[in-house]
Coordinates of C-alpha atoms in Angstrom, one line a residue:
X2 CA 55.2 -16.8 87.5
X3 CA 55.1 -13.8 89.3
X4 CA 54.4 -10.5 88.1
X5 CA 57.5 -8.8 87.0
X6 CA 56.1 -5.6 88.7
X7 CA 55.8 -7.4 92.3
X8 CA 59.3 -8.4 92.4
X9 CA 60.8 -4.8 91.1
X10 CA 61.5 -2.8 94.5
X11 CA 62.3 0.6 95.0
X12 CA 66.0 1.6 94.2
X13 CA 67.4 4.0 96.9
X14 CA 63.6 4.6 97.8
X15 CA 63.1 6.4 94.5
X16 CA 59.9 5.8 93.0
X17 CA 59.4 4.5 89.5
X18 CA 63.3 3.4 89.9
X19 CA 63.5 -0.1 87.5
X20 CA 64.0 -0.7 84.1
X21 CA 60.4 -0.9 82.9
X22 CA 59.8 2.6 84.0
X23 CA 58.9 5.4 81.3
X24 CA 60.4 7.3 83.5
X25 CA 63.9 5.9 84.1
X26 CA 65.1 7.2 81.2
X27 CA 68.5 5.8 80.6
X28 CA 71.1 7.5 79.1
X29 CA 69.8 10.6 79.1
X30 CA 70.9 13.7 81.8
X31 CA 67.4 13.6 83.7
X32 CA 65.2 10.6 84.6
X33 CA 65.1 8.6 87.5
X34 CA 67.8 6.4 86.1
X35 CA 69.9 9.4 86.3
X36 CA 69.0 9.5 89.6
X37 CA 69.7 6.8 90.9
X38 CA 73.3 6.4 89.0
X39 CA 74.5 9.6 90.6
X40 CA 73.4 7.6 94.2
X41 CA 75.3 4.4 92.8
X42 CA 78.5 6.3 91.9
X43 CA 78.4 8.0 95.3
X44 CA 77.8 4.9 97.0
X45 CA 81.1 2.7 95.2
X46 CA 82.8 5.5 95.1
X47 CA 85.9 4.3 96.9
X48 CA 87.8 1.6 96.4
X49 CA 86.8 -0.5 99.3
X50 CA 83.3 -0.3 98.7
X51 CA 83.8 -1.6 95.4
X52 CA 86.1 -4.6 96.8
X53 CA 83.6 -5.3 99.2
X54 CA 80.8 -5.5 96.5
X55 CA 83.2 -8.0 94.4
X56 CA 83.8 -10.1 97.0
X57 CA 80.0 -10.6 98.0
X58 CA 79.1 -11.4 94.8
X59 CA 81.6 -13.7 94.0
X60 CA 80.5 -15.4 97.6
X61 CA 77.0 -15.1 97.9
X62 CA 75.7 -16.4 101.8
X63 CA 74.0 -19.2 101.7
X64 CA 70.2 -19.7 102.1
X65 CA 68.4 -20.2 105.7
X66 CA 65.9 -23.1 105.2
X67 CA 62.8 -22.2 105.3
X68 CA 60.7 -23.6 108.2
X69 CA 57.2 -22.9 107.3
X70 CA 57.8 -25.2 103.9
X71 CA 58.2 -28.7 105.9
X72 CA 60.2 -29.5 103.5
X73 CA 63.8 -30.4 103.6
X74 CA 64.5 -29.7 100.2
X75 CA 62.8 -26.2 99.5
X76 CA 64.2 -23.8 97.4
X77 CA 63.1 -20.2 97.6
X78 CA 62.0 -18.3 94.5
X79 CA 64.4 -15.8 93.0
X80 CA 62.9 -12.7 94.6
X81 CA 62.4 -14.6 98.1
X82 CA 66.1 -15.1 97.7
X83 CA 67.6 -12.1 96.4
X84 CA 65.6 -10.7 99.8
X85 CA 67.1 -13.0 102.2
X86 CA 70.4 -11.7 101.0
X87 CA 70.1 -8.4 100.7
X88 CA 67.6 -7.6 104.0
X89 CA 70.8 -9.2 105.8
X90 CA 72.0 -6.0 106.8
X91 CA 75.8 -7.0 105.6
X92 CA 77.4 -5.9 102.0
X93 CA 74.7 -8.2 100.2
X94 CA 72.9 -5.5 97.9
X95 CA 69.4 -6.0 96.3
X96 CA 70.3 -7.3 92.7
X97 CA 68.0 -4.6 90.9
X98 CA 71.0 -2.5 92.5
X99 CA 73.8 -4.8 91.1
X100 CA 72.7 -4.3 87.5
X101 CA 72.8 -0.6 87.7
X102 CA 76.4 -0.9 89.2
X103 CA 76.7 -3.8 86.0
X104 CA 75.5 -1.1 83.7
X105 CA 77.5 1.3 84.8
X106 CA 80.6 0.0 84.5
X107 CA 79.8 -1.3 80.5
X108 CA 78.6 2.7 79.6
X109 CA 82.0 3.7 81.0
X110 CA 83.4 0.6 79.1
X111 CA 82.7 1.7 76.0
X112 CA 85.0 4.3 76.5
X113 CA 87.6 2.8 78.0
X114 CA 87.9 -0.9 75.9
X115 CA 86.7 -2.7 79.4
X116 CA 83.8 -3.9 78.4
X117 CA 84.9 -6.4 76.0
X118 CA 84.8 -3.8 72.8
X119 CA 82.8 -5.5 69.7
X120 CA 80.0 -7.8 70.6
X121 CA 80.9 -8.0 74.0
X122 CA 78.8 -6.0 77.1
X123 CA 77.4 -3.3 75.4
X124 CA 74.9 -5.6 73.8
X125 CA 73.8 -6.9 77.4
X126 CA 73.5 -2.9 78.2
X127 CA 71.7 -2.5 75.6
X128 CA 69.4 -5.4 76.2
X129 CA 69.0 -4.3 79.8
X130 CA 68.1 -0.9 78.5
X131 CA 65.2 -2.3 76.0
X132 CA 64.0 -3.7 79.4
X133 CA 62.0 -7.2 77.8
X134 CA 65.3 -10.3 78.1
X135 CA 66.2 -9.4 81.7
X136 CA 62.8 -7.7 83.2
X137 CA 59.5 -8.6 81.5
X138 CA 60.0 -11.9 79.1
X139 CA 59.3 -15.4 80.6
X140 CA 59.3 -16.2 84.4
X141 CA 61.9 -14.6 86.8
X142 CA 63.9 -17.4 87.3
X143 CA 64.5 -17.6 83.2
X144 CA 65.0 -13.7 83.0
X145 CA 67.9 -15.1 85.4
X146 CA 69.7 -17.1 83.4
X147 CA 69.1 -15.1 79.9
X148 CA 71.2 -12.5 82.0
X149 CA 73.6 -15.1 83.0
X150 CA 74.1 -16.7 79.6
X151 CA 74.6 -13.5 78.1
X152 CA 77.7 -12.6 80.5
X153 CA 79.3 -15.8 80.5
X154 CA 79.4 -16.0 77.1
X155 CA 81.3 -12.6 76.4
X156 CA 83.2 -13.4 79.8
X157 CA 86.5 -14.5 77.4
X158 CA 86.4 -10.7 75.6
X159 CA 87.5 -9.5 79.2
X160 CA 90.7 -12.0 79.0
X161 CA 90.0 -13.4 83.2
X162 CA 92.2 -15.9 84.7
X163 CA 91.9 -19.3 83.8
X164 CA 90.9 -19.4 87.8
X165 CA 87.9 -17.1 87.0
X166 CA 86.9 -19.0 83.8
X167 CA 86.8 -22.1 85.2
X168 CA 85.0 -20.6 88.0
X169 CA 82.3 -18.8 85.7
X170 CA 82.2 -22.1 83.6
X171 CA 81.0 -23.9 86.6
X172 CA 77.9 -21.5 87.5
X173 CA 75.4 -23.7 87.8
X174 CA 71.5 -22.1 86.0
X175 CA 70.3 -25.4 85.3
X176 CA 71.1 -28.2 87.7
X177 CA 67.1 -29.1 89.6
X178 CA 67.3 -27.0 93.1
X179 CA 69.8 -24.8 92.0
X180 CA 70.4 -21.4 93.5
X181 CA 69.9 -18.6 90.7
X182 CA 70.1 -15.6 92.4
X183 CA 73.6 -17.2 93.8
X184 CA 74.8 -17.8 90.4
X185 CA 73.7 -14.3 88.7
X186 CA 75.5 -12.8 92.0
X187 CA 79.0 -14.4 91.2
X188 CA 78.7 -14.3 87.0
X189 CA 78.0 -10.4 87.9
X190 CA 81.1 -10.3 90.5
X191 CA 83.6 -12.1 87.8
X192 CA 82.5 -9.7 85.5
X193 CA 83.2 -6.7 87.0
X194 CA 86.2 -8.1 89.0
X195 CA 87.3 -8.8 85.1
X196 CA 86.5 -5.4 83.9
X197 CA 89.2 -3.7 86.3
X198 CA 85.1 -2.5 88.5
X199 CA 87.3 -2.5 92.0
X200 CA 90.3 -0.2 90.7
X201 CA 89.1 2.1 87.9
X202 CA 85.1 2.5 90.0
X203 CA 82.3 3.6 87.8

């Protein structure tokens, strides 16, 4: 596995911006999570910035084959992945930056029912906060699909379409070559398309 720390980038350029941080601090009115939340906010702060992000989650672009493997069947790693997307220069963000926006919309869920009320997203926010399930326990790719697991089970609480539960049913974490940084892309999407993310913002 690779180091948890080598795959962590900075968020917005601010340094000691991730999870595992002592000084992210979040929840609290200073601390570079703080930081980098006010940036977030800013940043998805209109509507059509938020239905942009939705709808390149829930339609991730698919991987360029990597020449150098020689090998028609490669699959990138997680992180070599997430980078493809993201250094694309279209709406793809880094996915350290979709869990903020993720965590985000559960804090102000809390307050407003959206996040699926008892036993429902708060309990993946506060996971994500503890900063072990999703950032330091087992490999990368099984940090993935912990994080996966744990939204598509609570995906009912936010009453989706039968459309969009069929459609988060279908995420594939398991299947041999499969595409995990595709699949925690749309589960994230269908969440916060769920949650009411593109009309009610952060």
């Amino acid at each position: 596995d690779d180091s948890h720390s080598s795959e962590q980038q900075l968020l917005y350029g601010i340094p000691n911006s991730s999870w595992t941080s002592p000084r992210w601090n979040w929840g609290y009115a200073s601390g570079t999570g703080h930081d980098c939340a006010a940036i977030c906010r800013r940043r998805f702060g209109t509507r059509t910035a938020r239905a942009d992000l939705v709808e390149a989650l829930l339609r991730p672009s698919p991987l360029l084959p990597d020449s150098t493997a020689g090998n028609a069947h490669y699959v990138a790693s997680i992180s070599e992945a997430d980078a493809q997307r993201s250094g694309g220069g279209g709406n793809e963000p880094p996915f350290d930056e979709v869990k903020l926006v993720l965590a985000l919309a559960w804090q102000r869920g809390r307050w407003d029912g959206s996040d699926g009320g008892r036993d429902g997203y708060g309990d993946v926010l506060s996971a994500m906060a503890d900063a072990r399930r999703y950032e330091i326990e087992g490999t990368s790719e099984s940090r993935a699909k912990a994080l996966v697991q744990d939204m598509r089970s609570r995906f009912h609480k936010l009453q989706p379409s039968e459309e969009d539960a069929e459609v988060m049913n279908s995420i594939d974490v398991d299947g041999e070559g499969c595409d995990l940084d595709a699949a925690r892309r749309q589960c994230a999407g269908l969440v916060l398309k769920a949650m009411g993310f593109v009309d009610g913002g952060l």
